[in-house]
CSV table of C-alpha atoms in Angstrom, one decimal:
chain,number,residue,atom,x,y,z
A,50,UNK,CA,-57.1,31.4,42.2
A,51,UNK,CA,-55.1,33.9,40.1
A,52,UNK,CA,-56.5,34.4,36.6
A,53,UNK,CA,-55.2,36.5,33.8
A,54,UNK,CA,-57.1,38.1,31.0
A,55,UNK,CA,-55.1,39.4,28.0
A,56,UNK,CA,-57.1,41.9,25.9
A,57,UNK,CA,-55.8,42.9,22.5
A,58,UNK,CA,-57.6,46.1,21.7
A,59,UNK,CA,-57.2,48.8,19.0
A,60,UNK,CA,-55.3,51.1,21.3
A,61,UNK,CA,-53.7,49.0,24.0
A,62,UNK,CA,-52.7,45.4,24.7
A,63,UNK,CA,-53.6,44.9,28.4
A,64,UNK,CA,-53.0,42.0,30.7
A,65,UNK,CA,-55.0,42.1,33.9
A,66,UNK,CA,-54.4,39.6,36.8
A,67,UNK,CA,-57.0,39.1,39.4
A,68,UNK,CA,-57.4,37.0,42.5
A,69,UNK,CA,-60.7,35.3,43.1
A,70,UNK,CA,-62.6,32.1,43.4
A,71,UNK,CA,-66.0,31.0,42.0
A,72,UNK,CA,-68.7,33.1,43.6
A,73,UNK,CA,-66.3,35.8,44.9
A,74,UNK,CA,-65.6,39.3,43.7
A,75,UNK,CA,-62.4,39.4,41.5
A,76,UNK,CA,-59.8,41.5,43.2
A,77,UNK,CA,-57.2,43.2,40.9
A,78,UNK,CA,-53.7,42.0,41.6
A,79,UNK,CA,-51.5,43.4,38.8
A,80,UNK,CA,-51.7,45.1,35.4
A,81,UNK,CA,-49.3,45.0,32.5
A,82,UNK,CA,-50.1,46.9,29.3
A,83,UNK,CA,-48.6,48.6,26.3
A,84,UNK,CA,-50.0,51.2,23.9
A,85,UNK,CA,-49.5,49.2,20.8
A,86,UNK,CA,-52.1,50.8,18.6
A,87,UNK,CA,-52.4,48.0,16.0
A,88,UNK,CA,-54.5,50.3,13.8
A,89,UNK,CA,-51.3,52.3,13.1
A,90,UNK,CA,-49.8,49.1,11.6
A,91,UNK,CA,-52.2,48.6,8.8
A,92,UNK,CA,-51.1,48.6,5.1
A,93,UNK,CA,-53.1,50.0,2.2
A,94,UNK,CA,-55.2,46.8,2.0
A,95,UNK,CA,-56.1,46.9,5.7
A,96,UNK,CA,-53.8,44.1,6.7
A,97,UNK,CA,-51.6,44.2,9.9
A,98,UNK,CA,-48.0,44.6,8.7
A,99,UNK,CA,-45.2,42.3,9.6
A,100,UNK,CA,-43.8,44.9,12.0
A,101,UNK,CA,-47.2,45.1,13.7
A,102,UNK,CA,-47.4,41.3,14.0
A,103,UNK,CA,-43.9,41.1,15.5
A,104,UNK,CA,-44.7,43.8,18.0
A,105,UNK,CA,-47.9,42.0,19.0
A,106,UNK,CA,-46.2,38.6,19.3
A,107,UNK,CA,-43.4,40.1,21.4
A,108,UNK,CA,-45.8,41.6,23.9
A,109,UNK,CA,-48.0,38.5,24.1
A,110,UNK,CA,-44.9,36.5,25.0
A,111,UNK,CA,-44.0,39.2,27.5
A,112,UNK,CA,-47.5,39.1,29.0
A,113,UNK,CA,-47.5,35.3,29.2
A,114,UNK,CA,-44.1,35.4,31.1
A,115,UNK,CA,-45.5,38.1,33.4
A,116,UNK,CA,-48.5,35.9,34.2
A,117,UNK,CA,-46.3,32.9,34.9
A,118,UNK,CA,-43.9,34.9,37.0
A,119,UNK,CA,-46.8,36.1,39.2
A,120,UNK,CA,-48.2,32.6,39.5
A,121,UNK,CA,-51.3,32.8,37.3
A,122,UNK,CA,-53.0,29.5,37.0
A,123,UNK,CA,-55.1,30.3,34.0
A,124,UNK,CA,-55.0,32.9,31.2
A,125,UNK,CA,-57.7,34.0,28.8
A,126,UNK,CA,-56.4,35.8,25.7
A,127,UNK,CA,-58.9,37.6,23.5
A,128,UNK,CA,-58.9,40.1,20.6
A,129,UNK,CA,-61.6,42.4,19.5
A,130,UNK,CA,-62.1,44.7,16.5
A,131,UNK,CA,-58.3,45.4,16.0
A,132,UNK,CA,-57.8,41.9,14.5
A,133,UNK,CA,-61.4,41.0,13.8
A,134,UNK,CA,-61.6,43.6,11.1
A,135,UNK,CA,-58.1,43.4,9.7
A,136,UNK,CA,-57.6,41.8,6.2
A,137,UNK,CA,-55.3,39.2,7.6
A,138,UNK,CA,-56.8,38.5,11.0
A,139,UNK,CA,-56.5,34.7,10.9
A,140,UNK,CA,-52.9,34.9,9.7
A,141,UNK,CA,-52.1,37.2,12.7
A,142,UNK,CA,-53.7,34.8,15.1
A,143,UNK,CA,-51.8,31.9,13.7
A,144,UNK,CA,-48.5,33.8,13.8
A,145,UNK,CA,-49.0,34.8,17.4
A,146,UNK,CA,-49.8,31.2,18.4
A,147,UNK,CA,-46.7,29.9,16.6
A,148,UNK,CA,-44.4,32.4,18.2
A,149,UNK,CA,-45.8,32.4,21.7
A,150,UNK,CA,-47.9,29.2,22.2
A,151,UNK,CA,-50.7,31.6,23.3
A,152,UNK,CA,-54.1,31.1,21.5
A,153,UNK,CA,-55.8,34.4,20.9
A,154,UNK,CA,-59.6,34.0,20.7
A,155,UNK,CA,-61.4,36.4,18.4
A,156,UNK,CA,-64.6,37.9,19.9
A,157,UNK,CA,-67.4,39.0,17.7
A,158,UNK,CA,-68.9,42.4,18.3
A,159,UNK,CA,-72.0,40.8,19.8
A,160,UNK,CA,-69.9,38.7,22.1
A,161,UNK,CA,-67.9,41.8,23.2
A,162,UNK,CA,-71.2,43.6,23.9
A,163,UNK,CA,-72.6,40.7,25.8
A,164,UNK,CA,-69.6,40.1,28.0
A,165,UNK,CA,-69.3,43.8,28.9
A,166,UNK,CA,-73.0,43.8,29.7
A,167,UNK,CA,-72.4,40.8,32.1
A,168,UNK,CA,-69.8,42.8,34.0
A,169,UNK,CA,-72.1,45.8,34.3
A,170,UNK,CA,-75.0,43.6,35.5
A,171,UNK,CA,-72.8,42.1,38.2
A,172,UNK,CA,-71.6,45.5,39.3
A,173,UNK,CA,-75.1,47.1,39.6
A,174,UNK,CA,-76.9,43.9,40.6
A,175,UNK,CA,-80.5,42.9,40.0
A,176,UNK,CA,-81.8,46.0,41.7
A,177,UNK,CA,-80.9,48.0,38.6
A,178,UNK,CA,-83.8,46.5,36.7
A,179,UNK,CA,-83.6,46.7,33.0
A,180,UNK,CA,-80.0,47.8,32.2
A,181,UNK,CA,-78.6,49.5,29.1
A,182,UNK,CA,-74.8,49.5,28.6
A,183,UNK,CA,-72.8,51.6,26.2
A,184,UNK,CA,-69.1,51.0,25.5
A,185,UNK,CA,-66.9,53.0,23.2
A,186,UNK,CA,-63.8,51.3,22.1
A,187,UNK,CA,-61.0,52.2,19.7
A,188,UNK,CA,-62.5,50.4,16.7
A,189,UNK,CA,-66.1,49.8,17.6
A,190,UNK,CA,-69.0,50.9,19.8
A,191,UNK,CA,-71.0,48.3,21.6
A,192,UNK,CA,-74.6,48.5,23.0
A,193,UNK,CA,-76.5,45.9,25.0
A,194,UNK,CA,-79.7,45.9,27.0
A,195,UNK,CA,-81.5,43.3,29.1
A,196,UNK,CA,-83.1,42.3,32.4
A,197,UNK,CA,-81.0,39.2,33.1
A,198,UNK,CA,-77.4,38.2,33.3
A,199,UNK,CA,-77.1,38.3,29.5
A,200,UNK,CA,-78.7,40.9,27.3
A,201,UNK,CA,-81.8,40.6,25.3
A,202,UNK,CA,-80.2,42.6,22.5
A,203,UNK,CA,-76.5,43.3,21.8
A,204,UNK,CA,-75.2,45.4,18.9
A,205,UNK,CA,-71.8,46.5,17.7
A,206,UNK,CA,-71.3,49.3,15.1
A,207,UNK,CA,-68.1,50.7,13.6
A,208,UNK,CA,-68.1,53.9,15.7
A,209,UNK,CA,-64.8,53.4,17.6
A,210,UNK,CA,-63.1,56.6,18.7
A,211,UNK,CA,-59.8,55.7,17.1
A,212,UNK,CA,-61.4,54.6,13.8
A,213,UNK,CA,-63.4,57.8,13.5
A,214,UNK,CA,-60.5,60.0,14.3
A,215,UNK,CA,-58.3,58.3,11.7
A,216,UNK,CA,-61.0,58.4,9.0
A,217,UNK,CA,-62.7,61.7,9.6
A,218,UNK,CA,-60.7,64.2,11.8
A,219,UNK,CA,-57.5,65.0,9.9
A,220,UNK,CA,-56.6,68.4,11.3
A,221,UNK,CA,-55.1,69.3,14.6
A,222,UNK,CA,-57.4,70.7,15.7
A,223,UNK,CA,-59.9,69.5,13.0
A,224,UNK,CA,-61.9,72.1,11.0
A,225,UNK,CA,-65.5,72.8,12.0
A,226,UNK,CA,-66.8,71.3,8.7
A,227,UNK,CA,-65.1,68.0,9.5
A,228,UNK,CA,-66.5,67.9,13.0
A,229,UNK,CA,-70.0,68.6,11.8
A,230,UNK,CA,-69.8,66.0,9.0
A,231,UNK,CA,-68.6,63.4,11.5
A,232,UNK,CA,-71.3,64.4,14.0
A,233,UNK,CA,-74.0,63.9,11.4
A,234,UNK,CA,-72.6,60.5,10.3
A,235,UNK,CA,-72.4,59.3,14.0
A,236,UNK,CA,-76.0,60.4,14.6
A,237,UNK,CA,-77.3,58.5,11.6
A,238,UNK,CA,-75.5,55.3,12.6
A,239,UNK,CA,-76.5,55.6,16.3
A,240,UNK,CA,-80.1,56.3,15.5
A,241,UNK,CA,-80.3,53.2,13.3
A,242,UNK,CA,-78.7,51.0,16.0
A,243,UNK,CA,-81.0,52.3,18.6
A,244,UNK,CA,-84.0,51.2,16.6
A,245,UNK,CA,-83.1,47.6,17.4
A,246,UNK,CA,-83.7,48.4,21.1
A,247,UNK,CA,-87.1,50.0,20.8
A,248,UNK,CA,-89.2,46.9,21.3
A,249,UNK,CA,-87.4,46.2,24.7
A,250,UNK,CA,-88.6,49.5,26.2
A,251,UNK,CA,-86.7,52.2,28.2
A,252,UNK,CA,-84.0,51.0,30.6
A,253,UNK,CA,-84.2,51.7,34.3
A,254,UNK,CA,-80.4,52.3,34.4
A,255,UNK,CA,-78.2,53.5,31.6
A,256,UNK,CA,-74.4,52.8,32.1
A,257,UNK,CA,-71.3,53.8,30.3
A,258,UNK,CA,-68.1,51.7,30.3
A,259,UNK,CA,-64.7,52.1,28.8
A,260,UNK,CA,-61.9,54.6,29.2
A,261,UNK,CA,-63.6,57.0,26.9
A,262,UNK,CA,-66.7,57.3,29.1
A,263,UNK,CA,-64.6,57.6,32.2
A,264,UNK,CA,-62.5,60.4,30.7
A,265,UNK,CA,-65.6,62.3,29.6
A,266,UNK,CA,-67.1,62.0,33.0
A,267,UNK,CA,-63.9,63.3,34.6
A,268,UNK,CA,-63.9,66.2,32.1
A,269,UNK,CA,-67.4,67.2,33.1
A,270,UNK,CA,-66.8,67.1,36.9
A,271,UNK,CA,-66.8,63.5,38.0
A,272,UNK,CA,-64.4,62.3,40.7
A,273,UNK,CA,-60.9,61.4,39.6
A,274,UNK,CA,-59.8,57.7,39.4
A,275,UNK,CA,-57.8,58.2,42.5
A,276,UNK,CA,-61.0,58.4,44.5
A,277,UNK,CA,-61.5,54.7,43.9
A,278,UNK,CA,-64.1,52.6,42.0
A,279,UNK,CA,-66.9,52.9,44.5
A,280,UNK,CA,-67.4,56.6,44.1
A,281,UNK,CA,-70.6,57.2,42.1
A,282,UNK,CA,-69.8,58.9,38.8
A,283,UNK,CA,-72.2,60.3,36.2
A,284,UNK,CA,-72.0,61.8,32.7
A,285,UNK,CA,-74.8,64.3,31.9
A,286,UNK,CA,-75.7,64.9,28.3
A,287,UNK,CA,-76.0,68.7,28.8
A,288,UNK,CA,-72.4,68.8,30.2
A,289,UNK,CA,-71.2,66.7,27.3
A,290,UNK,CA,-72.8,68.9,24.7
A,291,UNK,CA,-71.1,71.9,26.3
A,292,UNK,CA,-67.8,70.2,26.4
A,293,UNK,CA,-67.6,69.2,22.7
A,294,UNK,CA,-66.9,72.7,21.3
A,295,UNK,CA,-64.1,73.1,23.8
A,296,UNK,CA,-62.5,69.8,22.7
A,297,UNK,CA,-63.0,70.6,19.1
A,298,UNK,CA,-61.0,73.8,19.4
A,299,UNK,CA,-58.0,72.2,21.1
A,300,UNK,CA,-55.0,70.4,19.7
A,301,UNK,CA,-54.2,66.9,20.8
A,302,UNK,CA,-51.4,68.2,22.9
A,303,UNK,CA,-53.7,70.6,24.7
A,304,UNK,CA,-56.3,67.8,25.4
A,305,UNK,CA,-53.5,65.7,26.8
A,306,UNK,CA,-53.0,68.3,29.5
A,307,UNK,CA,-56.6,67.9,30.7
A,308,UNK,CA,-57.2,65.9,33.9
A,309,UNK,CA,-58.4,62.4,32.9
A,310,UNK,CA,-57.1,62.4,29.4
A,311,UNK,CA,-53.9,60.5,28.5
A,312,UNK,CA,-51.5,61.4,25.7
A,313,UNK,CA,-52.5,58.2,23.9
A,314,UNK,CA,-56.2,58.9,23.9
A,315,UNK,CA,-56.0,62.7,23.5
A,316,UNK,CA,-56.3,62.6,19.7
A,317,UNK,CA,-59.5,60.6,19.8
A,318,UNK,CA,-61.4,62.0,22.8
A,319,UNK,CA,-63.3,64.4,20.6
A,320,UNK,CA,-64.6,61.6,18.4
A,321,UNK,CA,-65.5,59.6,21.6
A,322,UNK,CA,-67.4,62.6,22.9
A,323,UNK,CA,-69.4,62.8,19.6
A,324,UNK,CA,-70.3,59.1,19.8
A,325,UNK,CA,-71.3,59.4,23.5
A,326,UNK,CA,-73.5,62.5,22.7
A,327,UNK,CA,-75.2,60.8,19.7
A,328,UNK,CA,-75.8,57.6,21.6
A,329,UNK,CA,-77.4,59.5,24.6
A,330,UNK,CA,-79.6,61.4,22.1
A,331,UNK,CA,-80.6,58.2,20.3
A,332,UNK,CA,-81.6,56.5,23.5
A,333,UNK,CA,-83.1,59.7,25.1
A,334,UNK,CA,-80.7,59.5,28.0
A,335,UNK,CA,-80.1,62.7,30.0
A,336,UNK,CA,-77.6,61.1,32.3
A,337,UNK,CA,-75.8,57.8,32.6
A,338,UNK,CA,-73.8,56.1,35.3
A,339,UNK,CA,-70.2,55.2,34.9
A,340,UNK,CA,-69.3,51.5,35.6
A,341,UNK,CA,-65.7,50.7,36.4
A,342,UNK,CA,-66.1,47.1,35.1
A,343,UNK,CA,-66.2,46.3,31.4
A,344,UNK,CA,-65.1,43.6,29.0
A,345,UNK,CA,-62.1,42.1,30.9
A,346,UNK,CA,-64.1,41.8,34.1
A,347,UNK,CA,-67.0,40.2,32.1
A,348,UNK,CA,-64.6,37.6,30.7
A,349,UNK,CA,-63.2,36.9,34.2
A,350,UNK,CA,-66.7,36.5,35.7
A,351,UNK,CA,-67.8,34.2,32.9
A,352,UNK,CA,-64.7,32.1,33.3
A,353,UNK,CA,-65.3,31.7,37.1
A,354,UNK,CA,-68.9,30.8,36.4
A,355,UNK,CA,-67.6,28.0,34.2
A,356,UNK,CA,-65.3,26.8,36.9
A,357,UNK,CA,-68.1,27.1,39.6
A,358,UNK,CA,-70.5,24.9,37.8
A,359,UNK,CA,-67.8,22.7,36.2
A,360,UNK,CA,-69.4,22.8,32.8
A,361,UNK,CA,-69.1,24.9,29.7
A,362,UNK,CA,-71.7,27.5,29.1
A,363,UNK,CA,-73.0,25.7,26.0
A,364,UNK,CA,-76.4,27.3,26.4
A,365,UNK,CA,-75.1,30.8,26.1
A,366,UNK,CA,-76.3,32.8,23.1
A,367,UNK,CA,-72.6,33.9,22.6
A,368,UNK,CA,-70.5,31.0,24.0
A,369,UNK,CA,-66.9,31.8,24.7
A,370,UNK,CA,-64.1,29.3,24.3
A,371,UNK,CA,-61.9,28.9,27.3
A,372,UNK,CA,-58.4,30.2,26.9
A,373,UNK,CA,-55.3,28.0,27.1
A,374,UNK,CA,-54.5,26.9,30.6
A,375,UNK,CA,-50.9,28.0,31.2
A,376,UNK,CA,-50.4,26.0,34.4
A,377,UNK,CA,-51.9,22.8,35.7
A,378,UNK,CA,-55.1,23.4,37.8
A,379,UNK,CA,-54.7,23.6,41.5
A,380,UNK,CA,-56.9,21.1,43.5
A,381,UNK,CA,-60.0,22.6,45.1
A,382,UNK,CA,-59.3,23.9,48.5
A,383,UNK,CA,-55.6,24.4,47.9
A,384,UNK,CA,-55.9,28.0,46.6
A,385,UNK,CA,-54.6,30.8,48.7
A,386,UNK,CA,-55.8,34.2,47.6
A,387,UNK,CA,-53.6,37.3,47.9
A,388,UNK,CA,-54.5,40.0,50.4
A,389,UNK,CA,-56.1,43.1,48.9
A,390,UNK,CA,-53.4,45.4,47.7
A,391,UNK,CA,-50.7,42.7,47.5
A,392,UNK,CA,-48.3,43.4,44.7
A,393,UNK,CA,-45.4,41.0,44.9
A,394,UNK,CA,-43.4,43.6,43.2
A,395,UNK,CA,-45.8,43.9,40.2
A,396,UNK,CA,-47.2,47.1,38.9
A,397,UNK,CA,-50.1,48.1,41.1
A,398,UNK,CA,-53.5,48.8,39.6
């Protein structure tokens, strides 16, 4: 079965198509994304402007056509903090549905943390024991910990790298006073959030997900993405602390020249590094493992679990609504999965 997940984030709108069947590992088939940066389309009241709504609707329609053109049978469409925290979020969701016939489902911060945790648990398996996952997005920072498929505790705080850069770091490069003020603020918020985890004890494995953690790991010596997802990558707090002054002294253009940092994320990688450092301090983590799976993969796995057992996950603490089916379901046994690496002319992952 070919399944699509459309993720409307603060920085990027990303459609991921995978081939899989219930119980199987989802194999990436194609990816289609655009650096929309919805946070750049907010008015003085925090509402997404008409231009931002139009750009979003245009890409959602484009993504839907991309999924249909590549024979997707189901598509889940979700949005996170970018629309969740805007002043006119429901209006934007209604507008996109009217214009594209695609229903965007809004995830709460706790749902986002829980679905990311699910992906990390599946990646590392039961042998990881108690698992803590940290995920830095553009608008929010998610943390989740547990021993099972879903976390015992899941928390979301407004420490997204894009948000913090926009609100705190105005210079290029920012001044030392601004960096220190932001560092102190992040530490206070991270310490308060970590208190909610104390009763669950120390994790056996601490993992980092998201592009920010992957970039920071690369900047501190981890293998490049070209080495593939199965290479073990780590981020050490000592290396991160040494990296921060270097990033703070660079302009965004200079950071964009670093291996592992894109031009889109170069302005916010410093804020992301400060969040990562504060979180590792708050949880007393000296080193964390980088997981290539995150929210999109969690949503895919949850969807296939629903198909596998042919019943909604009504007992989940954070139930997720199924996205709109964009093609009729294929009868069981009639699915033919693509070979690994097949592209059918689409953009390879």
